[in-house]
Coordinates of C-alpha atoms and ligand atoms in Angstrom, one line a residue:
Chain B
X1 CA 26.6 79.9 -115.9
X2 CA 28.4 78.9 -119.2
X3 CA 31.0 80.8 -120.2
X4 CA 33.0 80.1 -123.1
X5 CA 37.0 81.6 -123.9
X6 CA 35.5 83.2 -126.7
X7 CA 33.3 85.8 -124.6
X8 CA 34.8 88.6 -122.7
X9 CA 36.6 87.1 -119.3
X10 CA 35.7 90.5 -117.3
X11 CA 32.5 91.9 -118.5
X12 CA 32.2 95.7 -116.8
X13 CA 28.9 97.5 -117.8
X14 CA 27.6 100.7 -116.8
X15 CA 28.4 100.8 -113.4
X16 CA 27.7 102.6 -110.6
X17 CA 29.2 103.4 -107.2
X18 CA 29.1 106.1 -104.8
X19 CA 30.2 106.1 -100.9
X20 CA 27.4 107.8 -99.6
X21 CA 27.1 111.5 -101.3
X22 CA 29.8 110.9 -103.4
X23 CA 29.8 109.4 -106.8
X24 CA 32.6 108.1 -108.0
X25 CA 31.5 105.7 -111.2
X26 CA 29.0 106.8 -113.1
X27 CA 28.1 104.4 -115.6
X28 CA 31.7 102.8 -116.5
X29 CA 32.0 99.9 -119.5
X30 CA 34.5 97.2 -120.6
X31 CA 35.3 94.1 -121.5
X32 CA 38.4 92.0 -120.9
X33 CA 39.3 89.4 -123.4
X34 CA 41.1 86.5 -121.9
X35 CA 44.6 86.9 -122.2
X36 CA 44.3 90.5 -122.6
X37 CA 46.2 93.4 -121.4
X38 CA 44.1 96.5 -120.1
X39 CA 45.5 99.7 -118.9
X40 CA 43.5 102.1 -117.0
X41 CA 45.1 105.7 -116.4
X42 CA 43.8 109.1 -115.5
X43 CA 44.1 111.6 -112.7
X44 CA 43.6 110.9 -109.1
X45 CA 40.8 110.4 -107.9
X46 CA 38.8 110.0 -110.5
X47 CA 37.8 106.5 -109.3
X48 CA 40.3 103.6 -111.0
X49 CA 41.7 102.2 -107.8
X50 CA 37.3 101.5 -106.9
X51 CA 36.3 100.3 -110.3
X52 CA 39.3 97.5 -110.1
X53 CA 38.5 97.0 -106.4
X54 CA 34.7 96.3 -107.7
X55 CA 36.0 93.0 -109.6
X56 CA 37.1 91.2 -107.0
X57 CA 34.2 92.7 -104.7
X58 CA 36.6 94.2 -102.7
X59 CA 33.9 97.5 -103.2
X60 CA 30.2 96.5 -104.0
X61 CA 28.7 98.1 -106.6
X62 CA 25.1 100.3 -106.7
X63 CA 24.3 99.6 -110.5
X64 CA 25.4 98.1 -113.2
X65 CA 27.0 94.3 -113.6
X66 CA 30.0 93.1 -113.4
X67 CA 30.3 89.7 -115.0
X68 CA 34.2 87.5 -114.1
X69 CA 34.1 84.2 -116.3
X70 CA 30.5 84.7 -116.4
X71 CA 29.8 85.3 -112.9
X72 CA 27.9 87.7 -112.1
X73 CA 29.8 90.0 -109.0
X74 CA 26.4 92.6 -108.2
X75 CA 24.6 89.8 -106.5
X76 CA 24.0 89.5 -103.2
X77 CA 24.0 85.5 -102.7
X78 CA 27.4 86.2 -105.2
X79 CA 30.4 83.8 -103.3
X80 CA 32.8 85.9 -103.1
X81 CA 35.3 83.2 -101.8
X82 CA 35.2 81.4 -105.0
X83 CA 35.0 85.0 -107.1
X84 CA 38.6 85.5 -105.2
X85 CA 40.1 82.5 -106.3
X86 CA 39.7 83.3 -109.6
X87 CA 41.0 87.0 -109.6
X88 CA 44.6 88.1 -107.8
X89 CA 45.2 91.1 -106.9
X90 CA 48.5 93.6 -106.4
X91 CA 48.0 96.4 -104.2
X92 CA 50.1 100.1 -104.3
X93 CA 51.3 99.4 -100.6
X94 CA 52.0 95.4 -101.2
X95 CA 50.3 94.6 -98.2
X96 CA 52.4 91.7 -97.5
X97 CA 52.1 89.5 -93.7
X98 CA 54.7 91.5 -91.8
X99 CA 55.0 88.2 -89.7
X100 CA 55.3 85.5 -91.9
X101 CA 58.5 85.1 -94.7
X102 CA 58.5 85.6 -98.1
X103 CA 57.7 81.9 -98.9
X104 CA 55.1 81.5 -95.9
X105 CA 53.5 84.5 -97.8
X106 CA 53.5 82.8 -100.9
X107 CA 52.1 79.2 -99.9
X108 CA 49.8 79.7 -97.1
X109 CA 47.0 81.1 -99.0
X110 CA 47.3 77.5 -101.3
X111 CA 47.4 75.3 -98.1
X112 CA 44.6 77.6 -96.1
X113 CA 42.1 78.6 -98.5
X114 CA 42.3 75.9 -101.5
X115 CA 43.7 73.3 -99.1
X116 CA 46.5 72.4 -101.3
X117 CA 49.5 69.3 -99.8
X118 CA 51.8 71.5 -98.4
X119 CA 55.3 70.2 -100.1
X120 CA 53.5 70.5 -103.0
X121 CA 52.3 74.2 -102.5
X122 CA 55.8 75.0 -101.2
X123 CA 57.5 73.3 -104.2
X124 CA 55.5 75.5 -105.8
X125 CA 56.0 78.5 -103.9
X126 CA 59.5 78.2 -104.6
X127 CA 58.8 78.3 -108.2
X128 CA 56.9 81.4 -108.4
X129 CA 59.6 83.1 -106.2
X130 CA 62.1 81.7 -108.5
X131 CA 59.7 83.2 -111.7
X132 CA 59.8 86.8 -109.7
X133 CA 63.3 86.6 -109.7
X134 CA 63.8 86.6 -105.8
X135 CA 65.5 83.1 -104.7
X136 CA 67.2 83.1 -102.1
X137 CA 64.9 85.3 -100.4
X138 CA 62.4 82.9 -99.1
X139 CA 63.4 83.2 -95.5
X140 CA 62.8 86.6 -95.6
X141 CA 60.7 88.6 -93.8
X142 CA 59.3 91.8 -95.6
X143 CA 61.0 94.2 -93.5
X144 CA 64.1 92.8 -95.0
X145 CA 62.8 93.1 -98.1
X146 CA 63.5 96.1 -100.8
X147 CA 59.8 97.9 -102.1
X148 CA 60.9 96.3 -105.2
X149 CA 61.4 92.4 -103.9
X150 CA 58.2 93.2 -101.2
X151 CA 55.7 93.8 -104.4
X152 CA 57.4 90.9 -106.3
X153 CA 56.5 88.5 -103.6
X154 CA 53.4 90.4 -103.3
X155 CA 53.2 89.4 -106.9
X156 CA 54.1 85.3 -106.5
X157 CA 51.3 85.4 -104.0
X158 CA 48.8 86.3 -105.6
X159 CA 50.0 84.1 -108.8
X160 CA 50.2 80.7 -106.2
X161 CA 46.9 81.1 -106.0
X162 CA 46.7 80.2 -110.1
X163 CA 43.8 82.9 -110.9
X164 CA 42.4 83.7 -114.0
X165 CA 42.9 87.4 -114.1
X166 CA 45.3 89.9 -112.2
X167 CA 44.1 93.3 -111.2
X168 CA 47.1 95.8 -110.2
X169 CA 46.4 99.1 -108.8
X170 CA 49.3 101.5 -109.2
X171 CA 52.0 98.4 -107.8
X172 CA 54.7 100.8 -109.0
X173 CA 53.9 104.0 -107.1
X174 CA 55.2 103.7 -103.9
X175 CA 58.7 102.4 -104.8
X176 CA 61.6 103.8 -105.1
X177 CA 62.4 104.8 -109.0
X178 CA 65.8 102.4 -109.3
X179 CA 63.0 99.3 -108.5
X180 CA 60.0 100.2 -110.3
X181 CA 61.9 98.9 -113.6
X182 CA 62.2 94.9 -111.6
X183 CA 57.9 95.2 -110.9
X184 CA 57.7 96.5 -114.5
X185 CA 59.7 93.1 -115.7
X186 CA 58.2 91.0 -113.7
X187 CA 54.4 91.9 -114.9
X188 CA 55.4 92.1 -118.6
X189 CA 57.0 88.0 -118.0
X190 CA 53.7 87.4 -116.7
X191 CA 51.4 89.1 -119.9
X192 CA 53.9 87.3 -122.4
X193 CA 52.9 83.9 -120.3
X194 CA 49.1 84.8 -121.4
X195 CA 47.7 86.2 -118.0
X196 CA 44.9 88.1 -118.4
X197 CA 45.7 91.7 -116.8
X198 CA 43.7 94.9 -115.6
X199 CA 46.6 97.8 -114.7
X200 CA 46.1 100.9 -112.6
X201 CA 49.4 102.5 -113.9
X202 CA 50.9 106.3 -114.2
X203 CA 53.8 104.2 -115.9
X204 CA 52.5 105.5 -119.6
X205 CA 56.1 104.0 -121.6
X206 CA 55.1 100.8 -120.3
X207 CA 51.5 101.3 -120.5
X208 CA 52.2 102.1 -124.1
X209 CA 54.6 98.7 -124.6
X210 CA 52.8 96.2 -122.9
X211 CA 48.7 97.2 -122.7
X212 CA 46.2 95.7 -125.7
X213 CA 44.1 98.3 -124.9
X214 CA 44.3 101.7 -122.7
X215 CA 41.4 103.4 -120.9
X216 CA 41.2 107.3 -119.8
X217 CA 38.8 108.2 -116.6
X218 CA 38.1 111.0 -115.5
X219 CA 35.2 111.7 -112.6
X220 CA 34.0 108.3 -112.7
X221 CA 33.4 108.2 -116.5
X222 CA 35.7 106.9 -119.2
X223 CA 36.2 109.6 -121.7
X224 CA 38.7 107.8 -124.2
X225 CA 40.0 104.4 -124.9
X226 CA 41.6 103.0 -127.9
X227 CA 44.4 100.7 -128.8
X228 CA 47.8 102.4 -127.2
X229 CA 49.2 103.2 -131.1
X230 CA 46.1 105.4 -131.3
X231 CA 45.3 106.8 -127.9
X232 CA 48.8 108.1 -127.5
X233 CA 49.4 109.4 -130.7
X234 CA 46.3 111.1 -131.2
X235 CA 43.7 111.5 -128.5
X236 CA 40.7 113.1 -129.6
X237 CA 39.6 114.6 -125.7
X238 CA 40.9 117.4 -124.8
X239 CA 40.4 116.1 -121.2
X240 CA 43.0 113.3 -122.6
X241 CA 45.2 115.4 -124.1
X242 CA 45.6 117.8 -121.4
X243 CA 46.5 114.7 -119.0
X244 CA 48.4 113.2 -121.6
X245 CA 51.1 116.4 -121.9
X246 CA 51.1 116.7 -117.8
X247 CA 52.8 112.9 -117.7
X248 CA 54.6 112.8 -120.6
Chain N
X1 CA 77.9 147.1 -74.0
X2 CA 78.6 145.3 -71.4
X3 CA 79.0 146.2 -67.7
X4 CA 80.0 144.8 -64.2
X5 CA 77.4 144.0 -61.3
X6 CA 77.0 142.1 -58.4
X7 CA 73.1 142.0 -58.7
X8 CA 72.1 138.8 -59.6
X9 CA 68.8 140.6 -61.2
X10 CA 71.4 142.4 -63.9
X11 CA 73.0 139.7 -65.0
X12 CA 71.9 137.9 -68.4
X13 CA 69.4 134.8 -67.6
X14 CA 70.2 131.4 -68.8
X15 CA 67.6 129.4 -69.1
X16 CA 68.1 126.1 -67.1
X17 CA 66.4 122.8 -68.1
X18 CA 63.6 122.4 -66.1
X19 CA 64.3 119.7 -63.7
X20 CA 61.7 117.8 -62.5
X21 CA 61.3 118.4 -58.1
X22 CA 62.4 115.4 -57.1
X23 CA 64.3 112.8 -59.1
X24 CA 63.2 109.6 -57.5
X25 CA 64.3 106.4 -58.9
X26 CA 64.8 102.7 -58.1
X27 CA 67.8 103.6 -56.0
X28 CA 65.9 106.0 -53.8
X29 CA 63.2 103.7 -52.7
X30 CA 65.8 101.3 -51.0
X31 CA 66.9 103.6 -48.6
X32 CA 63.4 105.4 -48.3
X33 CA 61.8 102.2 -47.5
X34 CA 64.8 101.0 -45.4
X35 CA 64.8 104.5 -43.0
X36 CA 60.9 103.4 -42.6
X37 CA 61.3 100.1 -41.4
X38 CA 64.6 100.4 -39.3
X39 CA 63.9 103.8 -38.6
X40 CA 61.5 103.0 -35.7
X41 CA 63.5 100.7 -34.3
X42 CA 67.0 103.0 -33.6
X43 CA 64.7 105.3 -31.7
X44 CA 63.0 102.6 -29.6
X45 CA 66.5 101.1 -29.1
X46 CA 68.0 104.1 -27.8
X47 CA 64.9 104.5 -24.9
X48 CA 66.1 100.7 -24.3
X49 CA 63.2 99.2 -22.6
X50 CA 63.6 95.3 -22.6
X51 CA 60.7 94.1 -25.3
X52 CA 61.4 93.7 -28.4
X53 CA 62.5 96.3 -31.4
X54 CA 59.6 96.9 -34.4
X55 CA 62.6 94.9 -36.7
X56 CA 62.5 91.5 -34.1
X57 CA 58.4 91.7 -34.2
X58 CA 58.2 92.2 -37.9
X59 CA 61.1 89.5 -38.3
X60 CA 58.4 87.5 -36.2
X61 CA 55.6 88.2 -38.3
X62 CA 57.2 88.4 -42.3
X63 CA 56.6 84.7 -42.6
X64 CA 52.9 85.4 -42.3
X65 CA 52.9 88.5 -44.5
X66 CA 54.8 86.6 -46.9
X67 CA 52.6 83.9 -47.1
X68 CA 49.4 86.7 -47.1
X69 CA 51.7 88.5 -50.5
X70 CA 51.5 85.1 -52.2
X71 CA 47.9 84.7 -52.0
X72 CA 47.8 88.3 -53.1
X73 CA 50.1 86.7 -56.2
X74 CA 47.4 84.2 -56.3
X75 CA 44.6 86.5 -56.7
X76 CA 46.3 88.4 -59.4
X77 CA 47.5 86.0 -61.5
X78 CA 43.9 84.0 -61.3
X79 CA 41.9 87.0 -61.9
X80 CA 44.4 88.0 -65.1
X81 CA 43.8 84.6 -66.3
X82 CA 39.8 84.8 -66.3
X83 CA 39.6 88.5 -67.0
X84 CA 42.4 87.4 -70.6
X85 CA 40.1 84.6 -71.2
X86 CA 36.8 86.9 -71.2
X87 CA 38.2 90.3 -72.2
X88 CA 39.5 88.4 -75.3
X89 CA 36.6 87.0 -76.3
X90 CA 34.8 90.1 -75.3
X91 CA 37.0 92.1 -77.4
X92 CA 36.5 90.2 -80.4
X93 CA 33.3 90.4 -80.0
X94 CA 33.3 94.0 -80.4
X95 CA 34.9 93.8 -83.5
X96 CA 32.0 91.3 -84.9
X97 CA 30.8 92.0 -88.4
X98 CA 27.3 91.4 -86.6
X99 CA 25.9 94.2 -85.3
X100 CA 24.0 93.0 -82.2
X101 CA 27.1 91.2 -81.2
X102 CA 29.6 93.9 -81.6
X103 CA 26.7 97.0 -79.6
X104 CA 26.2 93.9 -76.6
X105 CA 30.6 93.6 -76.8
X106 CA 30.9 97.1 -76.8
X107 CA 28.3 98.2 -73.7
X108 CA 29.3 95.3 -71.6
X109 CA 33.3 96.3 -71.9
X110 CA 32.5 99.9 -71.2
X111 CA 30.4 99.1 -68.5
X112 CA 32.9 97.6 -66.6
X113 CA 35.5 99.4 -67.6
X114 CA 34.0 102.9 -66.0
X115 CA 32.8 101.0 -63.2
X116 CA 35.1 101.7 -59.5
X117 CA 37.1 98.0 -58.8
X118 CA 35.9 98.2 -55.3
X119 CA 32.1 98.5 -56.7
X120 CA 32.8 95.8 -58.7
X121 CA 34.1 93.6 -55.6
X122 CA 31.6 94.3 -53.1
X123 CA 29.2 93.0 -55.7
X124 CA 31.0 90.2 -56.6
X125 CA 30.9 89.6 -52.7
X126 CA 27.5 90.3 -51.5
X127 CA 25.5 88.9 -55.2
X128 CA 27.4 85.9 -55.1
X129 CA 25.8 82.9 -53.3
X130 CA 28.4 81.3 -50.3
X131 CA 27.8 77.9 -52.4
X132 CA 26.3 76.4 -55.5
X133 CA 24.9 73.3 -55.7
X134 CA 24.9 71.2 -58.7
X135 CA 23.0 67.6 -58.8
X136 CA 22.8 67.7 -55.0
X137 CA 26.4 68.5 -55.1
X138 CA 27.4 71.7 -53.0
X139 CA 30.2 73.7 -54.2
X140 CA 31.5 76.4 -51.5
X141 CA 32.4 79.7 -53.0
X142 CA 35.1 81.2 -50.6
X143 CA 35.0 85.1 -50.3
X144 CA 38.6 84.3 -51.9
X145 CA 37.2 82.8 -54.7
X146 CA 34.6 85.7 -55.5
X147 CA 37.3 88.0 -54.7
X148 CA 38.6 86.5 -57.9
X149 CA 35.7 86.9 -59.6
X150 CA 35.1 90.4 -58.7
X151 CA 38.2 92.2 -59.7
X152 CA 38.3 90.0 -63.2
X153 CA 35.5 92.1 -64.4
X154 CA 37.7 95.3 -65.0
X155 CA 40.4 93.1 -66.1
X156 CA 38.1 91.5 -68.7
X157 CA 36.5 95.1 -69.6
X158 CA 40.3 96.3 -70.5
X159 CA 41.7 93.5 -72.0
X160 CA 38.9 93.8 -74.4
X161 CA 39.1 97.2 -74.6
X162 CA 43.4 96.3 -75.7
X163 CA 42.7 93.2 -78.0
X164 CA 40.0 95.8 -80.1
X165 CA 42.6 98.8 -80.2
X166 CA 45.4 96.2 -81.3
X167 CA 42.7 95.1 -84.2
X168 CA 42.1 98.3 -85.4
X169 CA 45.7 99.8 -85.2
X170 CA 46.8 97.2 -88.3
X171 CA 46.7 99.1 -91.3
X172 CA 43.4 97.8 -93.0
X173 CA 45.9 96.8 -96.1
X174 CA 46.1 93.9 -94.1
X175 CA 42.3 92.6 -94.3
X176 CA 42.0 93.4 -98.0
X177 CA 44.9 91.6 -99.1
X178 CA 43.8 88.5 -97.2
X179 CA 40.1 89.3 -98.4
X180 CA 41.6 89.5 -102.1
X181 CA 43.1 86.0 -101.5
X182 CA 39.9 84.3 -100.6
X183 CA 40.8 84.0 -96.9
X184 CA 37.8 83.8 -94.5
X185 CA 37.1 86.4 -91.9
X186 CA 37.8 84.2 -89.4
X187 CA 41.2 82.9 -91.2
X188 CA 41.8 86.6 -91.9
X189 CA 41.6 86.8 -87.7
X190 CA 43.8 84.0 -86.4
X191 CA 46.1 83.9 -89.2
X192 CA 46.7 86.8 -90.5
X193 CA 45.4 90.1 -88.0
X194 CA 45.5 88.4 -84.7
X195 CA 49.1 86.9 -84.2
X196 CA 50.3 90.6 -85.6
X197 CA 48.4 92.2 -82.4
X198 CA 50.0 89.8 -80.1
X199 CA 52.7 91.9 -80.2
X200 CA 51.3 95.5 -80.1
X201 CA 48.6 93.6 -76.9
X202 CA 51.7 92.4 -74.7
X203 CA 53.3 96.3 -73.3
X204 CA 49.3 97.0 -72.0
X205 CA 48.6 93.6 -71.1
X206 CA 51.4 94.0 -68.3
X207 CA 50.4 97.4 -67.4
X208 CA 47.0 96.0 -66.9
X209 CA 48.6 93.5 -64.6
X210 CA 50.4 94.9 -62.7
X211 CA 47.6 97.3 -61.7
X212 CA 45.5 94.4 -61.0
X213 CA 48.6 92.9 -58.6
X214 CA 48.6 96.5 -56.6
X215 CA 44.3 96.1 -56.8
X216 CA 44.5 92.6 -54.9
X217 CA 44.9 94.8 -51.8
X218 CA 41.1 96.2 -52.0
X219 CA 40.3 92.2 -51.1
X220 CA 41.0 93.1 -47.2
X221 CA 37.7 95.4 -47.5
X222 CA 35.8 92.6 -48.3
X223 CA 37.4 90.0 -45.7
X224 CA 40.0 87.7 -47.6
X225 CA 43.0 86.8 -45.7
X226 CA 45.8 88.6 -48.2
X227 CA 48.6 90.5 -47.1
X228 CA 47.2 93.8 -45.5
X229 CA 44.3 91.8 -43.5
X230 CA 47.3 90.1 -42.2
X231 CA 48.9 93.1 -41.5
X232 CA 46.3 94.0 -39.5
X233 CA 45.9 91.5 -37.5
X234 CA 49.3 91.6 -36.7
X235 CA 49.4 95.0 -35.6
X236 CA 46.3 94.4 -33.5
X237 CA 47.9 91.9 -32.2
X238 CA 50.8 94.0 -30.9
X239 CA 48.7 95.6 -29.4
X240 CA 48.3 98.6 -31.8
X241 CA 51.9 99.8 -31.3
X242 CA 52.3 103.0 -33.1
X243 CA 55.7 102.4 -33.8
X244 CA 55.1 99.3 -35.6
X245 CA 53.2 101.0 -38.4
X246 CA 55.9 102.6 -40.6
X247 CA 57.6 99.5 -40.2
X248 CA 54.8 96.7 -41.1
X249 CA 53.1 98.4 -44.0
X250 CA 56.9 99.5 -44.9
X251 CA 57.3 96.1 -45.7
X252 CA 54.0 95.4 -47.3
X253 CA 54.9 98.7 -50.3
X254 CA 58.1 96.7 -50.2
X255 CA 56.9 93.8 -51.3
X256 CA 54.7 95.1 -53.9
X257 CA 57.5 97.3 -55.3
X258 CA 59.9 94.1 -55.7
X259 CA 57.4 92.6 -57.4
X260 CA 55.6 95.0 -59.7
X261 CA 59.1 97.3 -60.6
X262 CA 60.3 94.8 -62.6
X263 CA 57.2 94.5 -64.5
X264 CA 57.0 98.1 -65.1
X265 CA 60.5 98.0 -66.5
X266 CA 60.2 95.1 -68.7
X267 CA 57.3 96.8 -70.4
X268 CA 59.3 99.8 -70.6
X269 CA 61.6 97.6 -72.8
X270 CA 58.8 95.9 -74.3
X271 CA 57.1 99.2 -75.7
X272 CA 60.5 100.3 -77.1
X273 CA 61.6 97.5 -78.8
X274 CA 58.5 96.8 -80.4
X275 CA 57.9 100.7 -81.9
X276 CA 61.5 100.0 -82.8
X277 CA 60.5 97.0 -85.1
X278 CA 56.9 98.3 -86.0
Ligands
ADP1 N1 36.2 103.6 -98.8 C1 35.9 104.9 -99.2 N2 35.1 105.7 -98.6 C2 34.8 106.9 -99.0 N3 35.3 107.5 -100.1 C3 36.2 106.7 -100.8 C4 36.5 105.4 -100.4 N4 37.4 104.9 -101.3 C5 37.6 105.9 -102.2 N5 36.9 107.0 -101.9 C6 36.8 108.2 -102.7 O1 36.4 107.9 -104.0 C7 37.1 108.7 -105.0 C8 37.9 107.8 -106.0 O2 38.9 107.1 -105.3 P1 39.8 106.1 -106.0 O3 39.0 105.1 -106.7 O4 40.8 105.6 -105.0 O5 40.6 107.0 -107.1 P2 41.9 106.7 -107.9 O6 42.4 105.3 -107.6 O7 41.6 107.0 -109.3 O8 42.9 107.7 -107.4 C9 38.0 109.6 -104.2 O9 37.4 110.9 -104.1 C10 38.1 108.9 -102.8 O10 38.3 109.9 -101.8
MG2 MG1 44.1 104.6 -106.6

């Protein structure tokens, strides 16, 4: 397993996945360059949330390969401990530990999992809340917590663990409108730092500011993808286009 | 339109709240329990016969029922303990990623848990040797002991039954986030799903006890010396006054009242505070 920057860091081809009868990819491709900023729309259901679930192996997949730094995911002796620590991810519902505060949930997964000192992975915790704009808060628990700050620690926690890649599925659809703009700031800080980034977003302004490269879906396929100057301005699928004038 | 009548049949129904038949509360059982116990004894004092009232012979006797309630106490709070300490590892057993573990977890806890308490103690009793021994050493196994035993089966079949419902009522947000963060399942458990079910396990947990507390009594069927074996003796010893029933086992729902009402109401408080905060 050699993997060099100058290959792709997430290497998705032609994969498959169904849960039972259902398909739901049929034969997706892509590659993420490190450092690069993917966006992945389309309507719902037409499987985005499971293809980005299938990179951490979160999902397992039927067919098809899924190579992360050079690691192949679609094996079965794959570790998918080590896999983790090497991709974050940011869910739609943040999913933060209703029991612990903001800064537990931030540096326990550095002093469990990767066994980190713990003044050092709280020193560092309080950095990454800092970075997410949200000191003061650490004593907080998330039912204090606005949807906004909850996904913005959700954010810091998955950053403390220092991955390679961040996969975000939709972060920005279950909060209230007057927040989604602080989650929006927070990701775009974190793609001008250089963090490699795979986005599940209905957010198409900021899809179109911030992503290197955008991806259509439909039914488990990708129909169009292109640079965001291009796919915007002139999508060649009707499929696209028809989506395209719904959201816009 | 509208005109007089005097039949009650005419006149325009209002619908009443429904009220339930009797409204019995905390309050009511005082007196209730009081007219039982004292009740008896106004009656005999007014025939005036010179021995003495159901109250002086069940003032003679609470010492012993007392003492007969505590090792009911005894029995309940031993049994909960072995019953927690198996139902919770019984219950995460049925929630296993291995298969053969989780079926064997699963049958066992419904086994027992459709299984009648007083079946479960008369086996306890009767399969049960009187004493082990070990290396030549004999351990004795009182009938108090196996009493024990016996009723933590149930107790072990519902607790497991509580600490899998707990585990499956988080939102299942909760095991992929920790997943996505390279936690271990059994990191994921302890630090992460389990101290969250603490929580959502306590309200059931006391119901469960205090079940258990009101259970102890099925231990007279099989011999052991608790409260209503006690109370039978000391009624037999009486000489199987009549009178002295109401009074006697009067006290004995008492004592169980005292003691399990409060528990009942804390859980009350429990269940609402924490669907409050949930
Ligand atoms: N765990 C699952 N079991 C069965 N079906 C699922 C599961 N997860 C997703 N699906 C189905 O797969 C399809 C794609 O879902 P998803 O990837 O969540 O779509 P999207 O994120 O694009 O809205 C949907 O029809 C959904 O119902
Ligand atoms: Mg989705």
């Amino acid at each position: 397993m050699s993997w060099s920057p100058s290959e792709p860091m997430v290497s998705i081809k032609d994969v498959h996945k169904s849960f039972g009868d259902l398909k739901v990819l049929n034969g997706v491709s892509l590659d993420v360059m490190k450092g690069d900023v993917i966006c992945i729309i389309g309507p719902s259901g037409s499987g985005k949330s499971t293809l980005i679930r299938c990179v951490n192996a979160l999902n397992d997949i039927q067919q098809g390969s899924i190579l992360v730094e050079g690691q192949e995911v679609n094996d079965l002796h794959l570790n998918k401990l080590e896999l983790r620590k090497k991709v974050g991810m940011v869910f739609q519902q943040y999913n933060l530990f209703p029991h612990k505060t903001a800064l537990q949930n931030v540096m326990m997964a550095p002093v469990r999992v990767l066994k980190h000192d713990k003044v050092e992975a709280e020193a560092t915790a309080r950095a990454l809340l800092k970075k997410v704009r949200l000191e003061g808060k650490e004593a907080a628990f998330p039912g204090e917590l606005s949807g906004g700050q909850q996904q913005r620690v959700a954010i810091a926690r998955s950053l403390a663990m220092q991955p390679d890649v961040m996969l975000f599925d939709e972060v920005t659809a279950a909060l209230d409108p007057e927040t989604v703009g602080e989650v929006l700031q927070t990701i775009k800080d974190l793609a001008e730092d250089g963090m490699t980034c795979i986005l599940v977003t209905h957010e198409m302004g900021f899809a179109r500011e911030i992503a290197d490269h955008v991806y259509f879906t439909d039914r488990g396929v990708i129909v169009e993808h292109g640079p965001p100057e291009t796919f915007f301005k002139d999508a060649k699928d009707p499929r696209t286009r028809e989506f395209l004038s719904q959201i816009l | 339109m509208t005109y007089k009548t005097d039949l009650p049949v005419m006149l325009p129904v209002t619908p009443r709240e429904a009220e339930p038949f009797l409204r019995l509360s905390l309050w009511h059982a005082i007196p209730i329990a009081a007219v039982c116990i004292v009740g008896p004894s106004l009656a005999f004092a007014a025939d005036g016969i010179a021995i003495l009232s159901p109250l002086a012979v069940l003032a003679n006797w609470a010492p012993l029922l007392l003492k007969g309630f505590v090792f009911n106490l005894v029995i309940s709070i031993s049994a909960m303990g072995l019953g927690t300490a198996a139902g919770a590892m019984l219950g995460l057993g049925q929630i296993s990623p291995n298969r053969a573990m989780r079926g064997s977890s699963w049958f066992v806890t419904q086994f027992f848990r459709n299984a009648p308490w007083l079946v479960l103690l008369f086996f306890a009793m009767f399969l049960l040797p009187f004493e082990i021994s070990i290396l030549g050493l004999k351990i004795p196994f009182p009938d108090w002991f196996k009493a024990i035993l016996g009723l933590s089966l149930p107790v072990m079949a519902n607790v497991s039954e509580i600490v899998r419902g707990a585990v499956n009522s988080l939102p299942s947000g909760q095991w992929e986030a920790a997943e996505s963060l390279a936690y271990t399942r059994r990191q994921t458990l302890w630090l992460i799903i389990l101290p969250q079910c603490v929580k959502r396990m306590l309200p059931p947990w006391m119901n469960l006890y205090a079940i258990l507390t009101m259970a102890t009594v099925l231990a007279s069927i099989v011999g052991v010396s608790e409260v209503m074996t006690l109370t039978g003796r000391a009624l037999s010893a009486e000489g199987g006054r009549p009178e002295l029933l109401a009074p006697f086992y009067g006290f004995v729902l008492l004592l169980f009242f005292a003691y399990c009402y409060p528990i009942a109401r804390f859980t009350v408080r429990l269940e609402k505070k924490f669907s409050v905060i949930t």
